[in-house]
Amino acid sequence: MKKFFAKRLKNEKGLTLIELLAVIVILAIIAAIAVPAIGNIIDNSKDSSKLAAASNILAGAKIAATDGACEESNDGSITCDKDDLKGYVENVKEEKGTTLNYGADKDTDGNWTVTYNGLTNFNSKKYKDESIASPLAESKLNELLSK
C-alpha cells in the first residue's frame, strides 16, 4: 500500500510558477481586448436608444396629427408639442439634469422634424462624425437608424 501512494505522489505534478504566470498574462490580454469592446457596445446602445425615442416621438406626432390633437396653422403646417402628444408617446426618458422636452413639426411640404432635448452627447464611434441636433429631420433620423 505504501508503494502505491509513494508512486502516485511521485507522478503528481502541480502548476509551476511559469505556467501560472502564462495563464495570468493570457487572461490579461483577453481582458484588455474585451473591456473596450464592451464599452463601445454600451455607448452604441445608449445612442441608438436616443434615436429610437426620437422615432417614437415622431410616430406619436403623426398619429396625434391624424387625430387632430395638434395645432394646424393657416398655411397647413402642423405643430405638436409635449402636451399635445400625451397619450400618443410613451417611454421617452429624460436625460440626467435636464427637463424632458419634445415635439414635432410638419411643414407645408409634408416634411416632419422632431424636437427632443435627448438628442445630445452622442458618445459612440457609430454616430461621432454625424451632425445630430434637435430639431432633426425625419429623413436624417431614418438614415441614422438604418446604420
PDB file of C-alpha atoms in Angstrom:
ATOM      1  CA  MET A   1       0.000   0.000   0.000  1.00  0.00           C
ATOM      2  CA  LYS A   2       2.877   2.356   0.824  1.00  0.00           C
ATOM      3  CA  LYS A   3       4.410   1.776  -2.567  1.00  0.00           C
ATOM      4  CA  PHE A   4       1.134   2.584  -4.247  1.00  0.00           C
ATOM      5  CA  PHE A   5       0.826   6.002  -2.565  1.00  0.00           C
ATOM      6  CA  ALA A   6       4.513   6.760  -2.994  1.00  0.00           C
ATOM      7  CA  LYS A   7       4.238   6.051  -6.705  1.00  0.00           C
ATOM      8  CA  ARG A   8       1.118   8.260  -7.001  1.00  0.00           C
ATOM      9  CA  LEU A   9       2.787  11.152  -5.188  1.00  0.00           C
ATOM     10  CA  LYS A  10       5.870  10.860  -7.362  1.00  0.00           C
ATOM     11  CA  ASN A  11       3.753  11.128 -10.549  1.00  0.00           C
ATOM     12  CA  GLU A  12       1.684  14.059  -9.242  1.00  0.00           C
ATOM     13  CA  LYS A  13       2.771  17.345 -10.751  1.00  0.00           C
ATOM     14  CA  GLY A  14       1.397  20.768  -9.897  1.00  0.00           C
ATOM     15  CA  LEU A  15       1.408  24.052 -11.703  1.00  0.00           C
ATOM     16  CA  THR A  16       4.766  25.749 -11.848  1.00  0.00           C
ATOM     17  CA  LEU A  17       5.112  29.464 -11.316  1.00  0.00           C
ATOM     18  CA  ILE A  18       5.905  29.988 -15.011  1.00  0.00           C
ATOM     19  CA  GLU A  19       2.737  28.176 -16.077  1.00  0.00           C
ATOM     20  CA  LEU A  20       0.671  30.248 -13.654  1.00  0.00           C
ATOM     21  CA  LEU A  21       2.185  33.488 -14.944  1.00  0.00           C
ATOM     22  CA  ALA A  22       1.481  32.432 -18.542  1.00  0.00           C
ATOM     23  CA  VAL A  23      -2.184  31.880 -17.712  1.00  0.00           C
ATOM     24  CA  ILE A  24      -2.411  35.277 -15.988  1.00  0.00           C
ATOM     25  CA  VAL A  25      -0.802  37.026 -18.983  1.00  0.00           C
ATOM     26  CA  ILE A  26      -3.232  35.343 -21.388  1.00  0.00           C
ATOM     27  CA  LEU A  27      -6.207  36.396 -19.252  1.00  0.00           C
ATOM     28  CA  ALA A  28      -4.881  39.968 -19.072  1.00  0.00           C
ATOM     29  CA  ILE A  29      -4.583  40.126 -22.876  1.00  0.00           C
ATOM     30  CA  ILE A  30      -8.145  38.857 -23.296  1.00  0.00           C
ATOM     31  CA  ALA A  31      -9.418  41.413 -20.752  1.00  0.00           C
ATOM     32  CA  ALA A  32      -7.541  44.240 -22.500  1.00  0.00           C
ATOM     33  CA  ILE A  33      -9.315  43.365 -25.741  1.00  0.00           C
ATOM     34  CA  ALA A  34     -12.775  42.714 -24.264  1.00  0.00           C
ATOM     35  CA  VAL A  35     -13.218  45.761 -21.988  1.00  0.00           C
ATOM     36  CA  PRO A  36     -13.056  48.454 -24.725  1.00  0.00           C
ATOM     37  CA  ALA A  37     -15.291  46.364 -26.978  1.00  0.00           C
ATOM     38  CA  ILE A  38     -17.920  46.136 -24.252  1.00  0.00           C
ATOM     39  CA  GLY A  39     -17.656  49.902 -23.661  1.00  0.00           C
ATOM     40  CA  ASN A  40     -18.336  50.573 -27.344  1.00  0.00           C
ATOM     41  CA  ILE A  41     -21.352  48.271 -27.290  1.00  0.00           C
ATOM     42  CA  ILE A  42     -22.791  50.143 -24.301  1.00  0.00           C
ATOM     43  CA  ASP A  43     -22.233  53.545 -25.958  1.00  0.00           C
ATOM     44  CA  ASN A  44     -23.826  52.324 -29.210  1.00  0.00           C
ATOM     45  CA  SER A  45     -26.902  51.060 -27.390  1.00  0.00           C
ATOM     46  CA  LYS A  46     -27.342  54.310 -25.420  1.00  0.00           C
ATOM     47  CA  ASP A  47     -27.062  56.401 -28.575  1.00  0.00           C
ATOM     48  CA  SER A  48     -29.407  54.120 -30.500  1.00  0.00           C
ATOM     49  CA  SER A  49     -31.971  54.404 -27.705  1.00  0.00           C
ATOM     50  CA  LYS A  50     -31.913  58.207 -28.046  1.00  0.00           C
ATOM     51  CA  LEU A  51     -32.653  57.895 -31.757  1.00  0.00           C
ATOM     52  CA  ALA A  52     -35.369  55.317 -31.072  1.00  0.00           C
ATOM     53  CA  ALA A  53     -37.003  57.713 -28.610  1.00  0.00           C
ATOM     54  CA  ALA A  54     -36.971  60.440 -31.290  1.00  0.00           C
ATOM     55  CA  SER A  55     -38.555  57.995 -33.729  1.00  0.00           C
ATOM     56  CA  ASN A  56     -41.197  57.148 -31.128  1.00  0.00           C
ATOM     57  CA  ILE A  57     -41.983  60.853 -30.696  1.00  0.00           C
ATOM     58  CA  LEU A  58     -42.285  61.300 -34.452  1.00  0.00           C
ATOM     59  CA  ALA A  59     -44.594  58.308 -34.839  1.00  0.00           C
ATOM     60  CA  GLY A  60     -46.770  59.568 -31.977  1.00  0.00           C
ATOM     61  CA  ALA A  61     -46.908  63.024 -33.556  1.00  0.00           C
ATOM     62  CA  LYS A  62     -48.114  61.581 -36.850  1.00  0.00           C
ATOM     63  CA  ILE A  63     -50.919  59.728 -35.077  1.00  0.00           C
ATOM     64  CA  ALA A  64     -51.795  62.781 -32.968  1.00  0.00           C
ATOM     65  CA  ALA A  65     -51.890  64.958 -36.094  1.00  0.00           C
ATOM     66  CA  THR A  66     -54.203  62.459 -37.778  1.00  0.00           C
ATOM     67  CA  ASP A  67     -56.474  62.535 -34.714  1.00  0.00           C
ATOM     68  CA  GLY A  68     -56.465  66.352 -34.738  1.00  0.00           C
ATOM     69  CA  ALA A  69     -54.706  66.693 -31.388  1.00  0.00           C
ATOM     70  CA  CYS A  70     -52.003  69.005 -32.771  1.00  0.00           C
ATOM     71  CA  GLU A  71     -52.217  72.629 -33.856  1.00  0.00           C
ATOM     72  CA  GLU A  72     -52.588  73.253 -37.561  1.00  0.00           C
ATOM     73  CA  SER A  73     -51.752  76.726 -38.848  1.00  0.00           C
ATOM     74  CA  ASN A  74     -53.388  78.553 -41.742  1.00  0.00           C
ATOM     75  CA  ASP A  75     -50.604  77.574 -44.148  1.00  0.00           C
ATOM     76  CA  GLY A  76     -51.134  73.844 -43.466  1.00  0.00           C
ATOM     77  CA  SER A  77     -48.143  73.249 -41.223  1.00  0.00           C
ATOM     78  CA  ILE A  78     -48.690  71.221 -38.052  1.00  0.00           C
ATOM     79  CA  THR A  79     -47.057  71.661 -34.647  1.00  0.00           C
ATOM     80  CA  CYS A  80     -47.284  69.059 -31.898  1.00  0.00           C
ATOM     81  CA  ASP A  81     -45.829  69.926 -28.512  1.00  0.00           C
ATOM     82  CA  LYS A  82     -45.302  67.770 -25.444  1.00  0.00           C
ATOM     83  CA  ASP A  83     -48.815  68.394 -24.127  1.00  0.00           C
ATOM     84  CA  ASP A  84     -50.416  67.517 -27.476  1.00  0.00           C
ATOM     85  CA  LEU A  85     -48.515  64.226 -27.544  1.00  0.00           C
ATOM     86  CA  LYS A  86     -49.581  62.959 -24.109  1.00  0.00           C
ATOM     87  CA  GLY A  87     -51.303  59.665 -24.689  1.00  0.00           C
ATOM     88  CA  TYR A  88     -49.547  59.212 -28.036  1.00  0.00           C
ATOM     89  CA  VAL A  89     -45.912  58.962 -26.901  1.00  0.00           C
ATOM     90  CA  GLU A  90     -44.641  56.633 -24.178  1.00  0.00           C
ATOM     91  CA  ASN A  91     -41.310  55.506 -22.757  1.00  0.00           C
ATOM     92  CA  VAL A  92     -39.383  58.667 -23.558  1.00  0.00           C
ATOM     93  CA  LYS A  93     -36.938  59.204 -20.717  1.00  0.00           C
ATOM     94  CA  GLU A  94     -35.265  62.431 -19.765  1.00  0.00           C
ATOM     95  CA  GLU A  95     -31.527  62.863 -19.645  1.00  0.00           C
ATOM     96  CA  LYS A  96     -29.909  63.368 -16.248  1.00  0.00           C
ATOM     97  CA  GLY A  97     -30.036  67.004 -15.227  1.00  0.00           C
ATOM     98  CA  THR A  98     -32.492  68.072 -17.926  1.00  0.00           C
ATOM     99  CA  THR A  99     -36.211  68.551 -18.204  1.00  0.00           C
ATOM    100  CA  LEU A 100     -37.932  66.371 -20.762  1.00  0.00           C
ATOM    101  CA  ASN A 101     -38.953  68.438 -23.785  1.00  0.00           C
ATOM    102  CA  TYR A 102     -40.109  67.055 -27.096  1.00  0.00           C
ATOM    103  CA  GLY A 103     -42.384  67.746 -30.021  1.00  0.00           C
ATOM    104  CA  ALA A 104     -42.686  67.500 -33.778  1.00  0.00           C
ATOM    105  CA  ASP A 105     -43.485  69.773 -36.706  1.00  0.00           C
ATOM    106  CA  LYS A 106     -44.751  69.149 -40.205  1.00  0.00           C
ATOM    107  CA  ASP A 107     -44.108  71.813 -42.824  1.00  0.00           C
ATOM    108  CA  THR A 108     -46.292  72.615 -45.803  1.00  0.00           C
ATOM    109  CA  ASP A 109     -44.309  70.197 -47.996  1.00  0.00           C
ATOM    110  CA  GLY A 110     -45.168  67.300 -45.668  1.00  0.00           C
ATOM    111  CA  ASN A 111     -41.689  67.001 -44.162  1.00  0.00           C
ATOM    112  CA  TRP A 112     -41.594  66.122 -40.470  1.00  0.00           C
ATOM    113  CA  THR A 113     -38.984  67.231 -37.939  1.00  0.00           C
ATOM    114  CA  VAL A 114     -38.683  66.027 -34.356  1.00  0.00           C
ATOM    115  CA  THR A 115     -37.567  68.164 -31.437  1.00  0.00           C
ATOM    116  CA  TYR A 116     -36.158  66.218 -28.497  1.00  0.00           C
ATOM    117  CA  ASN A 117     -33.635  67.503 -25.993  1.00  0.00           C
ATOM    118  CA  GLY A 118     -32.284  63.965 -25.586  1.00  0.00           C
ATOM    119  CA  LEU A 119     -30.555  64.288 -28.974  1.00  0.00           C
ATOM    120  CA  THR A 120     -27.293  65.422 -27.393  1.00  0.00           C
ATOM    121  CA  ASN A 121     -23.986  63.935 -26.286  1.00  0.00           C
ATOM    122  CA  PHE A 122     -23.555  61.054 -28.692  1.00  0.00           C
ATOM    123  CA  ASN A 123     -20.512  59.116 -27.474  1.00  0.00           C
ATOM    124  CA  SER A 124     -20.321  56.070 -29.706  1.00  0.00           C
ATOM    125  CA  LYS A 125     -17.992  55.906 -32.686  1.00  0.00           C
ATOM    126  CA  LYS A 126     -21.005  54.926 -34.753  1.00  0.00           C
ATOM    127  CA  TYR A 127     -22.523  58.436 -34.567  1.00  0.00           C
ATOM    128  CA  LYS A 128     -19.470  60.530 -33.606  1.00  0.00           C
ATOM    129  CA  ASP A 129     -18.988  62.032 -37.080  1.00  0.00           C
ATOM    130  CA  GLU A 130     -22.688  62.762 -37.620  1.00  0.00           C
ATOM    131  CA  SER A 131     -24.187  66.184 -37.039  1.00  0.00           C
ATOM    132  CA  ILE A 132     -27.126  65.278 -34.829  1.00  0.00           C
ATOM    133  CA  ALA A 133     -29.064  68.168 -33.370  1.00  0.00           C
ATOM    134  CA  SER A 134     -32.597  68.977 -32.402  1.00  0.00           C
ATOM    135  CA  PRO A 135     -34.758  69.570 -34.418  1.00  0.00           C
ATOM    136  CA  LEU A 136     -33.915  66.544 -36.548  1.00  0.00           C
ATOM    137  CA  ALA A 137     -35.484  65.879 -39.928  1.00  0.00           C
ATOM    138  CA  GLU A 138     -37.316  62.583 -40.398  1.00  0.00           C
ATOM    139  CA  SER A 139     -35.130  61.647 -43.377  1.00  0.00           C
ATOM    140  CA  LYS A 140     -31.942  62.157 -41.322  1.00  0.00           C
ATOM    141  CA  LEU A 141     -33.435  60.219 -38.405  1.00  0.00           C
ATOM    142  CA  ASN A 142     -34.275  57.268 -40.667  1.00  0.00           C
ATOM    143  CA  GLU A 143     -30.781  57.376 -42.140  1.00  0.00           C
ATOM    144  CA  LEU A 144     -29.198  57.281 -38.678  1.00  0.00           C
ATOM    145  CA  LEU A 145     -31.456  54.450 -37.505  1.00  0.00           C
ATOM    146  CA  SER A 146     -30.543  52.333 -40.514  1.00  0.00           C
ATOM    147  CA  LYS A 147     -26.802  52.480 -39.697  1.00  0.00           C
TER     148      LYS A 147
END
